[in-house]
Short mmCIF file of C-alpha atoms in Angstrom, two decimals:
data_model
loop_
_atom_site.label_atom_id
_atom_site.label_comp_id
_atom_site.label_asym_id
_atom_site.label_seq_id
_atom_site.Cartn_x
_atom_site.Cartn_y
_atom_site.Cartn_z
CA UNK R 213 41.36 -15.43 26.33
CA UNK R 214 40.22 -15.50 22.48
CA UNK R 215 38.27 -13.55 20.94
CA UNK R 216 35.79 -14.54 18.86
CA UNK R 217 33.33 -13.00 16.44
CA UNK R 218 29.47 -13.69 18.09
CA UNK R 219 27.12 -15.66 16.19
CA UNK R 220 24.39 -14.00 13.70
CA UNK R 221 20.97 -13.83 14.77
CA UNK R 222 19.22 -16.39 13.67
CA UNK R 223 17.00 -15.90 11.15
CA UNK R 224 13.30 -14.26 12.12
CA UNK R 225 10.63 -16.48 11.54
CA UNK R 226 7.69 -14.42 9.50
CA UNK R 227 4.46 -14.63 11.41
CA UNK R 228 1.93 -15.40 8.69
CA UNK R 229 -1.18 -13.70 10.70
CA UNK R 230 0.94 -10.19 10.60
CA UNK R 231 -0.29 -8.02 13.32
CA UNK R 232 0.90 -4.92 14.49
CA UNK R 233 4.81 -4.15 12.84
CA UNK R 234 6.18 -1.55 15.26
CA UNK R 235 7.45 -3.77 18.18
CA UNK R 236 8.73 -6.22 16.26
CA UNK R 237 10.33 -3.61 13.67
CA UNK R 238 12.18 -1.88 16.37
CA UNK R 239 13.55 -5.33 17.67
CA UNK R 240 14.59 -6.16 14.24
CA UNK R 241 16.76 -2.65 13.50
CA UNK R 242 18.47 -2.77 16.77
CA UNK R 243 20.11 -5.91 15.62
CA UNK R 244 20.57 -4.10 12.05
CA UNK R 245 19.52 -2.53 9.29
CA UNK R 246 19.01 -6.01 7.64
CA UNK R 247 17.65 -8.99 8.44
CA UNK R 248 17.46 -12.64 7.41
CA UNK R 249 14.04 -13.55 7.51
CA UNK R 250 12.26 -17.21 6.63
CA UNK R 251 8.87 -16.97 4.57
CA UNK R 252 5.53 -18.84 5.35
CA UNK R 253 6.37 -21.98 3.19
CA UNK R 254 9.67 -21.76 4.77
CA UNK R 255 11.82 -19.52 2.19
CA UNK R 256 14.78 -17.82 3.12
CA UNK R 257 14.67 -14.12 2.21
CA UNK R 258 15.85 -10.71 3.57
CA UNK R 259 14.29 -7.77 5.26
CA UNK R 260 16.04 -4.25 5.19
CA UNK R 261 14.45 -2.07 7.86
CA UNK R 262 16.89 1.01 8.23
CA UNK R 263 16.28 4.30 6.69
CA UNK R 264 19.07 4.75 4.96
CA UNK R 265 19.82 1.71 3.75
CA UNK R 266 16.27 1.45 1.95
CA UNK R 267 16.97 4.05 0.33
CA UNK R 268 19.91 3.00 -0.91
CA UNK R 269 18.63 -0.66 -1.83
CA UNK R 270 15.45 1.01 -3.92
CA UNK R 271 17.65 2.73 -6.37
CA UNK R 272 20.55 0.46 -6.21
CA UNK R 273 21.58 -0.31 -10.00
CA UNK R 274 22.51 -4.19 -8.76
CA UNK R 275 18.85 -5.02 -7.44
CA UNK R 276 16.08 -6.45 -9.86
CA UNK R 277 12.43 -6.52 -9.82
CA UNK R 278 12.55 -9.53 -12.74
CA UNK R 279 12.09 -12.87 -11.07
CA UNK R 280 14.31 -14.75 -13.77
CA UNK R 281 17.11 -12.68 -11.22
CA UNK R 282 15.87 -15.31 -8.32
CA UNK R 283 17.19 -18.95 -8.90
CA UNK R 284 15.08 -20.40 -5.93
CA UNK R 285 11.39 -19.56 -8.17
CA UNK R 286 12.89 -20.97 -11.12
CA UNK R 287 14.10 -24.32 -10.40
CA UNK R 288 12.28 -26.15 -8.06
CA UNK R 289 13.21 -25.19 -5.01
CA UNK R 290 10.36 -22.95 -3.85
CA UNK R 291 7.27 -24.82 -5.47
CA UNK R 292 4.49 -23.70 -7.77
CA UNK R 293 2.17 -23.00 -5.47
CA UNK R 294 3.81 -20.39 -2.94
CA UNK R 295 0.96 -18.14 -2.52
CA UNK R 296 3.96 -15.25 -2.25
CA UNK R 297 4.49 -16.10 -5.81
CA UNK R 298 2.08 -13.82 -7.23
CA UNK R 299 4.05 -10.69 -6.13
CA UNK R 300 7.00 -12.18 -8.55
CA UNK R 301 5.08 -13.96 -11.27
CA UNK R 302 2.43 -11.07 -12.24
CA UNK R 303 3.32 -9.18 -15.47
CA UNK R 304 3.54 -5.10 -15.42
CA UNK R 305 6.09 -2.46 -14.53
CA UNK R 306 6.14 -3.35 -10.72
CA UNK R 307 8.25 -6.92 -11.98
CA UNK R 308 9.91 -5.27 -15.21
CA UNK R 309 13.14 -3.76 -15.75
CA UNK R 310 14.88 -1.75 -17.69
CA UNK R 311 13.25 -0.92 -20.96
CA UNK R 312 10.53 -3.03 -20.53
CA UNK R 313 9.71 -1.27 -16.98
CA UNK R 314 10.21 2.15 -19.07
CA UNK R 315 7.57 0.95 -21.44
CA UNK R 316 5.65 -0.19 -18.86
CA UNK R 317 5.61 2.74 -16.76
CA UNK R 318 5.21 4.83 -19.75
CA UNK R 319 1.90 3.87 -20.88
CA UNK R 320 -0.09 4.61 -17.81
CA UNK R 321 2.24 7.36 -16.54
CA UNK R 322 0.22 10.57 -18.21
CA UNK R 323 -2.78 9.47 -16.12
CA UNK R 324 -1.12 9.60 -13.04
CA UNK R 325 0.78 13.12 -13.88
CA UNK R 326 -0.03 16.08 -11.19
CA UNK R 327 -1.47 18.03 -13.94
CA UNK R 328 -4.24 14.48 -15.06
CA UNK R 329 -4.53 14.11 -11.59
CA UNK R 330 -5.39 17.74 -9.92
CA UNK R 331 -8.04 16.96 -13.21
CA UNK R 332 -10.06 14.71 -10.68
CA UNK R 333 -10.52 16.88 -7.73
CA UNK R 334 -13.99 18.43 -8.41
CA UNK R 335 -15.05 14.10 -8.99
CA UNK R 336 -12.97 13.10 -5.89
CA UNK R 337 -14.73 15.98 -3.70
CA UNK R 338 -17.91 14.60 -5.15
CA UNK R 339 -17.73 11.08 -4.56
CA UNK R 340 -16.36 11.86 -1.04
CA UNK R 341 -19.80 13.87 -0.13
CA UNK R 342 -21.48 10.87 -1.28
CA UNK R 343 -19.47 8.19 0.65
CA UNK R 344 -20.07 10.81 3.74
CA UNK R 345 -23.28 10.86 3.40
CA UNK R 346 -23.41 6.99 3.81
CA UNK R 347 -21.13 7.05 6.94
CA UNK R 348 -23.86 9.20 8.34
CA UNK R 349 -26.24 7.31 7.67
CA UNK R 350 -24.83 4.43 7.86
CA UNK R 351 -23.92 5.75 12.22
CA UNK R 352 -27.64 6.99 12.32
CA UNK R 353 -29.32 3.81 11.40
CA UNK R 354 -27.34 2.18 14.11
CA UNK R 355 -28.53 1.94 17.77
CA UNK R 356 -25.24 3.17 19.29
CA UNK R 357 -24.65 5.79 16.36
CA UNK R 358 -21.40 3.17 15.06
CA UNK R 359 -20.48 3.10 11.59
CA UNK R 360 -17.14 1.03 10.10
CA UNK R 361 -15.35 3.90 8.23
CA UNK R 362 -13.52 1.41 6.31
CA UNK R 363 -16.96 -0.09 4.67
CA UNK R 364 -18.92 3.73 4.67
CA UNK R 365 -15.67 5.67 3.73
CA UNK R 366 -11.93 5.05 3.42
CA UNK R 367 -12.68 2.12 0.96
CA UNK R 368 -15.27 3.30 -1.51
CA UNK R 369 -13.41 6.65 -1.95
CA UNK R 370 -10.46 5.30 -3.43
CA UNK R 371 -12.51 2.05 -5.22
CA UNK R 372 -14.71 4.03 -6.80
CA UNK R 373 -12.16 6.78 -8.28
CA UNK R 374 -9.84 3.73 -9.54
CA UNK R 375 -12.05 2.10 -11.38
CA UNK R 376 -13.72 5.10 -12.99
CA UNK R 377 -10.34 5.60 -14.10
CA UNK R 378 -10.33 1.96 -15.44
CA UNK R 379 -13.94 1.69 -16.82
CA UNK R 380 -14.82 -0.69 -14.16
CA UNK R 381 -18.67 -1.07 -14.17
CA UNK R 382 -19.58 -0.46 -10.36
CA UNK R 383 -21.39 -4.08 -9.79
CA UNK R 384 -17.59 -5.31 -10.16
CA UNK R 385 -15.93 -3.29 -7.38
CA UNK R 386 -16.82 -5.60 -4.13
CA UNK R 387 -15.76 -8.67 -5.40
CA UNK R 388 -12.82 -7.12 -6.94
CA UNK R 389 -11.74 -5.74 -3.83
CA UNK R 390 -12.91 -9.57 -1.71
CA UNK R 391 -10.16 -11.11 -4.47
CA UNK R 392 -7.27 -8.32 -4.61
CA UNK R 393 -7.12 -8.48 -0.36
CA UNK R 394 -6.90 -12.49 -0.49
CA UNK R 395 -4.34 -12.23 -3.27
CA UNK R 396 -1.78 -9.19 -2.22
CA UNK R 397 -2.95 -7.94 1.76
CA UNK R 398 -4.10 -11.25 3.44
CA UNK R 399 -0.49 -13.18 4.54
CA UNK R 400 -2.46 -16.25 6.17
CA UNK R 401 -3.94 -17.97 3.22
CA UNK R 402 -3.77 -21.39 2.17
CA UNK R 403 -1.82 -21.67 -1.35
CA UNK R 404 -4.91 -23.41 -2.64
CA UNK R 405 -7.40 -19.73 -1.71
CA UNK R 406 -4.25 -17.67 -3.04
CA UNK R 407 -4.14 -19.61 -6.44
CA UNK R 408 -8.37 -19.80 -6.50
CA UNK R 409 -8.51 -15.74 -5.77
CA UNK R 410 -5.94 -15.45 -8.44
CA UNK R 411 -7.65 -17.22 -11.31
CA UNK R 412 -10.77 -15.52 -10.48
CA UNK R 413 -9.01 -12.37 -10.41
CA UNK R 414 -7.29 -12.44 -13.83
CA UNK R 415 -10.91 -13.93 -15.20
CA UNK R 416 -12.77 -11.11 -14.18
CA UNK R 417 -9.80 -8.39 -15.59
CA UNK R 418 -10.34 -10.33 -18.84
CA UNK R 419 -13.92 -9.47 -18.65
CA UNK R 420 -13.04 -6.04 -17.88
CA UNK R 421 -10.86 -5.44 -20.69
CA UNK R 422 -12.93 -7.13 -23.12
CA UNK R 423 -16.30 -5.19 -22.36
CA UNK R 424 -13.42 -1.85 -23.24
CA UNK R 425 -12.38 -3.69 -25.93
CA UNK R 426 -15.50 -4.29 -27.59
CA UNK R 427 -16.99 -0.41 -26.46
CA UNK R 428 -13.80 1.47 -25.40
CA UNK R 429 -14.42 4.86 -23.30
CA UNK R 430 -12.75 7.60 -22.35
CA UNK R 431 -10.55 5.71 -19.49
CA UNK R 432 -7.39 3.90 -18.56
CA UNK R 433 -8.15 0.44 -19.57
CA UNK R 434 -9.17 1.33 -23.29
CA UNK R 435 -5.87 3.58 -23.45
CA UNK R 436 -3.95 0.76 -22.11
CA UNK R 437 -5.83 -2.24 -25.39
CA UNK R 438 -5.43 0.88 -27.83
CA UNK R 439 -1.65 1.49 -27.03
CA UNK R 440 1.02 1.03 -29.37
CA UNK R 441 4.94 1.17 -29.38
CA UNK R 442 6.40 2.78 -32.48
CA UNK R 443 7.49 -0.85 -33.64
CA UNK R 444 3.60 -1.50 -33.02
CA UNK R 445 3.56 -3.65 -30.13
CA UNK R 446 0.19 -3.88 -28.38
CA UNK R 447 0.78 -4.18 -24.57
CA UNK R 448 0.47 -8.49 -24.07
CA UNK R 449 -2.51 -9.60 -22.98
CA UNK R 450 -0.80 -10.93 -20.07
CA UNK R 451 0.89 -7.23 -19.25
CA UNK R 452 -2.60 -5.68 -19.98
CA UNK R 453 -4.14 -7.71 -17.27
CA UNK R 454 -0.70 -7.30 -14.65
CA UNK R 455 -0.87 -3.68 -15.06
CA UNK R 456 -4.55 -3.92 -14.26
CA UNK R 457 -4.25 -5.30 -11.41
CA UNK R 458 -1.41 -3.43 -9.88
CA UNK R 459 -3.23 0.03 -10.80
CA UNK R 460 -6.62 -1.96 -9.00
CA UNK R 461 -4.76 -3.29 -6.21
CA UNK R 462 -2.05 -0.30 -5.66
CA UNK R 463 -5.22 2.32 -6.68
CA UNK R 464 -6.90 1.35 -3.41
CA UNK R 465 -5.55 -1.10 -0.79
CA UNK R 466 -2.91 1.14 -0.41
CA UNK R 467 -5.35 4.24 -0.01
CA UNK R 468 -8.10 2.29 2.31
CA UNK R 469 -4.86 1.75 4.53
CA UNK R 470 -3.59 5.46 4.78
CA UNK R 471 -7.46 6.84 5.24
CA UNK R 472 -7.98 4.30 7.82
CA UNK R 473 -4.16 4.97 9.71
CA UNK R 474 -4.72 8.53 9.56
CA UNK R 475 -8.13 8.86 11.17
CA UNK R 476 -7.15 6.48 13.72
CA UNK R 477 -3.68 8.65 14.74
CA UNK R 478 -6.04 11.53 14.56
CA UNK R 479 -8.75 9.72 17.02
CA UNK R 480 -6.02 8.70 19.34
CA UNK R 481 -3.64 12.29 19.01
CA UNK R 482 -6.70 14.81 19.58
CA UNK R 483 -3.60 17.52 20.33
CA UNK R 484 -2.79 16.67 16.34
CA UNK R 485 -5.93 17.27 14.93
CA UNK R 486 -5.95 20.43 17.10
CA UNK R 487 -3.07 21.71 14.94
CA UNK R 488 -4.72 21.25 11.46
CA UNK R 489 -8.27 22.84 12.94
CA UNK R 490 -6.75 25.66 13.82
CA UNK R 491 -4.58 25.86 10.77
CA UNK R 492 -1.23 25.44 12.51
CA UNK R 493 -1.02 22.19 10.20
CA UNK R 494 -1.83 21.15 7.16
CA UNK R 495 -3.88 18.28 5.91
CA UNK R 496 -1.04 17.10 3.49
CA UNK R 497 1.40 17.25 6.53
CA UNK R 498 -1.27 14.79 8.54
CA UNK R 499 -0.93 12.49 5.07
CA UNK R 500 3.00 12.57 5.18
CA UNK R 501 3.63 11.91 9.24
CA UNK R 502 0.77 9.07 8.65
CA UNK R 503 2.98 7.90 5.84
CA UNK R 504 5.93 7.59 7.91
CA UNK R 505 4.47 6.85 11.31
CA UNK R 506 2.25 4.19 10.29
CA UNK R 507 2.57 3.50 6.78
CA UNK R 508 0.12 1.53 4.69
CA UNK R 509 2.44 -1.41 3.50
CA UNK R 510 4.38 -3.00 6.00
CA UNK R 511 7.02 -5.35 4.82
CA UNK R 512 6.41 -5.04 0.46
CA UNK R 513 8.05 -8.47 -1.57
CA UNK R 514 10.05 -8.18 -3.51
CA UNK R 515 13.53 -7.43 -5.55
CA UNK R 516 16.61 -9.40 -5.87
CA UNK R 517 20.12 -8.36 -5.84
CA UNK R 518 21.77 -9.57 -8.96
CA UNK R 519 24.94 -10.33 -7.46
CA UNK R 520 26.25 -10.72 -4.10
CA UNK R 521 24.95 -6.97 -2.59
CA UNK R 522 27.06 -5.65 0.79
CA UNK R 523 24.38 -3.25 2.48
CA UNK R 524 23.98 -1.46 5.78
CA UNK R 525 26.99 -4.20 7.04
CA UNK R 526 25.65 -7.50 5.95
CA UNK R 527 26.18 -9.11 2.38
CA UNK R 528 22.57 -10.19 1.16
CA UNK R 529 23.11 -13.17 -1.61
CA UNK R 530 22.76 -12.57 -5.46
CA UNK R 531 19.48 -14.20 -5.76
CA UNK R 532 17.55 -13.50 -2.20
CA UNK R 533 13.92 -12.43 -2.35
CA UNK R 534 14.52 -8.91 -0.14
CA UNK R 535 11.26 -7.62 1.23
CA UNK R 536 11.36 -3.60 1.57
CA UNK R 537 10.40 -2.99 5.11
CA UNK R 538 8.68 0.56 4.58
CA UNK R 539 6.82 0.67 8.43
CA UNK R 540 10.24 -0.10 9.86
CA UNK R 541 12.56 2.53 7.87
CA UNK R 542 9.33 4.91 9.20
CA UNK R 543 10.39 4.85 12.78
CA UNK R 544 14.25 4.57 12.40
CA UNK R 545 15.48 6.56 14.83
CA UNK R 546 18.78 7.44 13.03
CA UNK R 547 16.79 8.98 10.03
CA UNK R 548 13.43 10.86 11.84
CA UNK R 549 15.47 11.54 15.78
CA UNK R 550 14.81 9.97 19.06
CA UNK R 551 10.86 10.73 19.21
CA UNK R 552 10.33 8.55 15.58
CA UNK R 553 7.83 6.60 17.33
CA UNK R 554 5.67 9.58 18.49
CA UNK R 555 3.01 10.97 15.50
CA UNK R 556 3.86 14.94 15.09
CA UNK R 557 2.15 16.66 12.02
CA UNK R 558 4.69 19.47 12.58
CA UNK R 559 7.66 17.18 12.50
CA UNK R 560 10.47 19.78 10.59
CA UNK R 561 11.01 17.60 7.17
CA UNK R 562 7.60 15.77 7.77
CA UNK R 563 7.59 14.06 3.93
CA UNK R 564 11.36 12.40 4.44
CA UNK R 565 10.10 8.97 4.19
CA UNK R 566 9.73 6.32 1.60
CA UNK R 567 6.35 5.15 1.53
CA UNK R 568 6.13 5.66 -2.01
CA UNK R 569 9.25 4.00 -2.85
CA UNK R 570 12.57 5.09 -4.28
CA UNK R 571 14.47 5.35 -7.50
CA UNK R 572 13.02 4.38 -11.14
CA UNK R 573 10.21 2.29 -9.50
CA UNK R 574 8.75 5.41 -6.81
CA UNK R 575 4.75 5.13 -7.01
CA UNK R 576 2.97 5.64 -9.70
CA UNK R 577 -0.25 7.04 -8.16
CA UNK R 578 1.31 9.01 -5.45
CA UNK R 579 -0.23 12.27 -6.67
CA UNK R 580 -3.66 10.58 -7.01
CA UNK R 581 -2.97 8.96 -2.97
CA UNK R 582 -2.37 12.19 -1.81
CA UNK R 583 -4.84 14.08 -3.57
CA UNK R 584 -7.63 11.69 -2.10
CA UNK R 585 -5.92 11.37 1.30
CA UNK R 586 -6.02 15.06 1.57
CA UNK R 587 -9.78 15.49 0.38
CA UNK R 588 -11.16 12.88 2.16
CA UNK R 589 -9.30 13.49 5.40
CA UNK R 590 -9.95 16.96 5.30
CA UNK R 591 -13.96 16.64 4.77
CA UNK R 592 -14.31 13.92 6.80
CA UNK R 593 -13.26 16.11 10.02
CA UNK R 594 -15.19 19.11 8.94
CA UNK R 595 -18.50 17.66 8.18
CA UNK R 596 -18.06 15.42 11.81
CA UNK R 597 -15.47 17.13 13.47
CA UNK R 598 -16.37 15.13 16.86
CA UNK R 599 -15.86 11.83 15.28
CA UNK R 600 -13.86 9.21 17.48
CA UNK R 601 -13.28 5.93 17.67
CA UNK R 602 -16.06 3.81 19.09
CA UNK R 603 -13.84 0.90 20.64
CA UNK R 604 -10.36 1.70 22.37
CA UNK R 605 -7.91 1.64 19.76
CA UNK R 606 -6.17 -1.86 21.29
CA UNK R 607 -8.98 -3.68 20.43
CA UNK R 608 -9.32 -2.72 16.98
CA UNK R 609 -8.42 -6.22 14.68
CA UNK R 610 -5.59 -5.96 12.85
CA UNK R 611 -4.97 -6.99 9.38
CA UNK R 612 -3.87 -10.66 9.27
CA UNK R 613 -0.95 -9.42 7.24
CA UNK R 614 2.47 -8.78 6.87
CA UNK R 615 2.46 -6.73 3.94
CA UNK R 616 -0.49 -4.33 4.87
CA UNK R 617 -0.14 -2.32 7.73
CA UNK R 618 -3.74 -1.50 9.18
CA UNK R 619 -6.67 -2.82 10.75
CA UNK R 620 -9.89 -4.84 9.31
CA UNK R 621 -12.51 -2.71 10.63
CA UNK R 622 -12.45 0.91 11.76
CA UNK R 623 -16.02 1.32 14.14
CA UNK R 624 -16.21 5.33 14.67
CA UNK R 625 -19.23 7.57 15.99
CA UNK R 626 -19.06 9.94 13.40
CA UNK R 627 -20.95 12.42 15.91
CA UNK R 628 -19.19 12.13 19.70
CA UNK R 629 -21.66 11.79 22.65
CA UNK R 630 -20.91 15.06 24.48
CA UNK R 631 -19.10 13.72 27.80
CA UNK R 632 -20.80 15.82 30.99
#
């Protein structure tokens, strides 16, 4: 008899709609820590899903964040109006390397600081009382005592403190948030609603920056128009409105999702929230297992190996779009044990995941994330310590995404119906 080396798996067809990652993230990593994956639009890219080997891929020297490192955007072959395109075509330090990402990075980098940002807790605790106060009344002007904690809570928190940081007048905020979910969250739009949200997106940042141009204030986006390199360079207008937009989009999607994926483990693990009541837990350890359990970004696009790249046993192809597949590296088994699937706020090494990235390009605003994870996490259970969830967690909708991990609406009763 021959032997004979098996074929590969073919490659996994992305659902557009998203869903739930877990089952099909565990599927995936038994094969490998790597996959081949084919886009909506029908674009061959790569998915790496193991622990490890994420790590290694985020700080690998040979991987690129610049698009001119993926042939396929640039000549033809995947066509102007992929709406994935706007993860490589945006301008800011999320697509720069190099010196241009360290210039990037550097001009918004001593807002984000632990010092700048343990600065905003006395605002975050205040704008969490008031965001509480609407869940509760929100629950109490309904006949059932329901409220959506993801309307009344977990996404004006993290809105609001974002754009005070940006000098964002508040009529702006809902819209901007309507237009930064249809552009970077929702996976199963049309190219011509992608392209639409984007253009209105990048017209209303214009109208941002020039109301802070014309009276600048004490915040992010007036720092960003006065900035200067020491040869003088003003930040590009494009780059100006990029890094907008990722600190909009990364200052809150991100947040809404680990609020929302917290309360719910919390709602469905009452043992859990047990352990941080009685103080045999911390709040910060509920924000780290959330992290890795069920992390707010599922599968995030992209970087691009600038040469043929051998990792975790497969070669991925100078050139490939690589998603990093942050919910799946959560629940590898070979990095968090043989319970990674089970939520455990006492977990020994709790914050070993990546949620926040890796290497030169690790988040930004993860002091800021945790700090009003923590808060708002933290109040929420002591001001409605009985609060559950008012549907059984199955039939919660989920986002119709691949990239964020959580659902559309969270229904809670903020005060539980003693059960006789």
């Amino acid at each position: 008899m021959s032997s004979h080396t098996p074929a590969p798996a073919p490659a996994h067809v992305v659902d557009p709609a998203g869903g739930c990652p877990h089952a099909l993230n565990a599927d995936l990593r038994a094969r490998g820590p790597v996959a081949d994956i084919v886009l909506p639009g029908g674009v061959p890219a790569a998915v790496v899903l193991g622990h490890d080997t994420l790590k290694e891929f985020l700080s690998h020297p040979d991987v690129a964040k610049d698009a001119r490192h993926c042939p396929a955007l640039n000549d033809g072959r995947i066509p102007a109006d992929w709406p994935l395109r706007v993860f490589a075509n945006a301008q800011g330090m999320h697509t720069a390397d190099g010196a241009d990402h360290r210039r990037l990075r550097s001009l918004v980098g001593n807002a984000f600081t632990a010092r700048q940002v343990e600065r905003l807790r006395p605002r975050i605790e205040e704008l969490t009382t008031v965001v509480l106060d609407d869940l509760g009344r929100a629950a109490a002007e309904d006949a059932d005592g329901i409220a959506d904690l993801r309307t009344h809570f977990a996404l004006p928190l993290p809105m609001s403190v974002i754009c005070e940081l940006l000098g964002v007048d508040p009529e702006h905020r809902r819209r901007l948030h309507d237009l930064t979910y249809t552009v970077v969250i929702a996976t199963d739009t049309t190219p011509a609603e992608v392209m639409a949200a984007v253009r209105e997106l990048v017209e209303l940042l214009g109208t941002i920056a020039a109301a802070r141009r014309a009276a600048p204030g004490d915040d992010l986006t007036s720092a960003l128009i006065a900035a200067r390199e020491d040869g003088g360079d003003r930040l590009s207008e494009a780059e100006l409105i990029g890094t907008m937009r990722l600190m909009l989009v990364a200052g809150h999607e991100t947040t809404l999702n680990l609020i929302s994926n917290a309360v719910r483990a919390l709602c469905t693990h009452r043992d859990q929230l047990a352990l941080v009541l009685e103080g045999k837990a911390t709040w910060s350890d509920v924000v780290d297992e959330t992290l890795r359990w069920d992390g707010p970004v599922s599968w995030f696009p992209f970087r691009y190996p600038t040469r043929d790249l051998a990792l975790g046993g497969t070669v991925i192809p100078q050139g490939t779009p690589v998603l990093a597949g942050y919910t799946a590296a959560g629940r590898d088994e070979a990095a968090h044990g043989p319970d990674a699937d089970r939520f455990d706020v006492t977990r020994p090494g709790v914050a070993r995941h990546l949620s926040f990235g890796q290497g030169v390009h690790y988040c930004v605003g993860a002091p800021l994330a945790r700090l009003e994870a923590t808060i708002a996490l933290e109040r929420l259970f002591t001001r409605f310590p009985g609060l559950d969830l008012a549907v059984p967690e199955a039939e919660l909708p989920r986002q119709r995404s691949f990239i964020g991990n959580s659902v559309e609406a969270l229904p809670v009763c903020p005060v539980r119906p003693v059960r006789l």
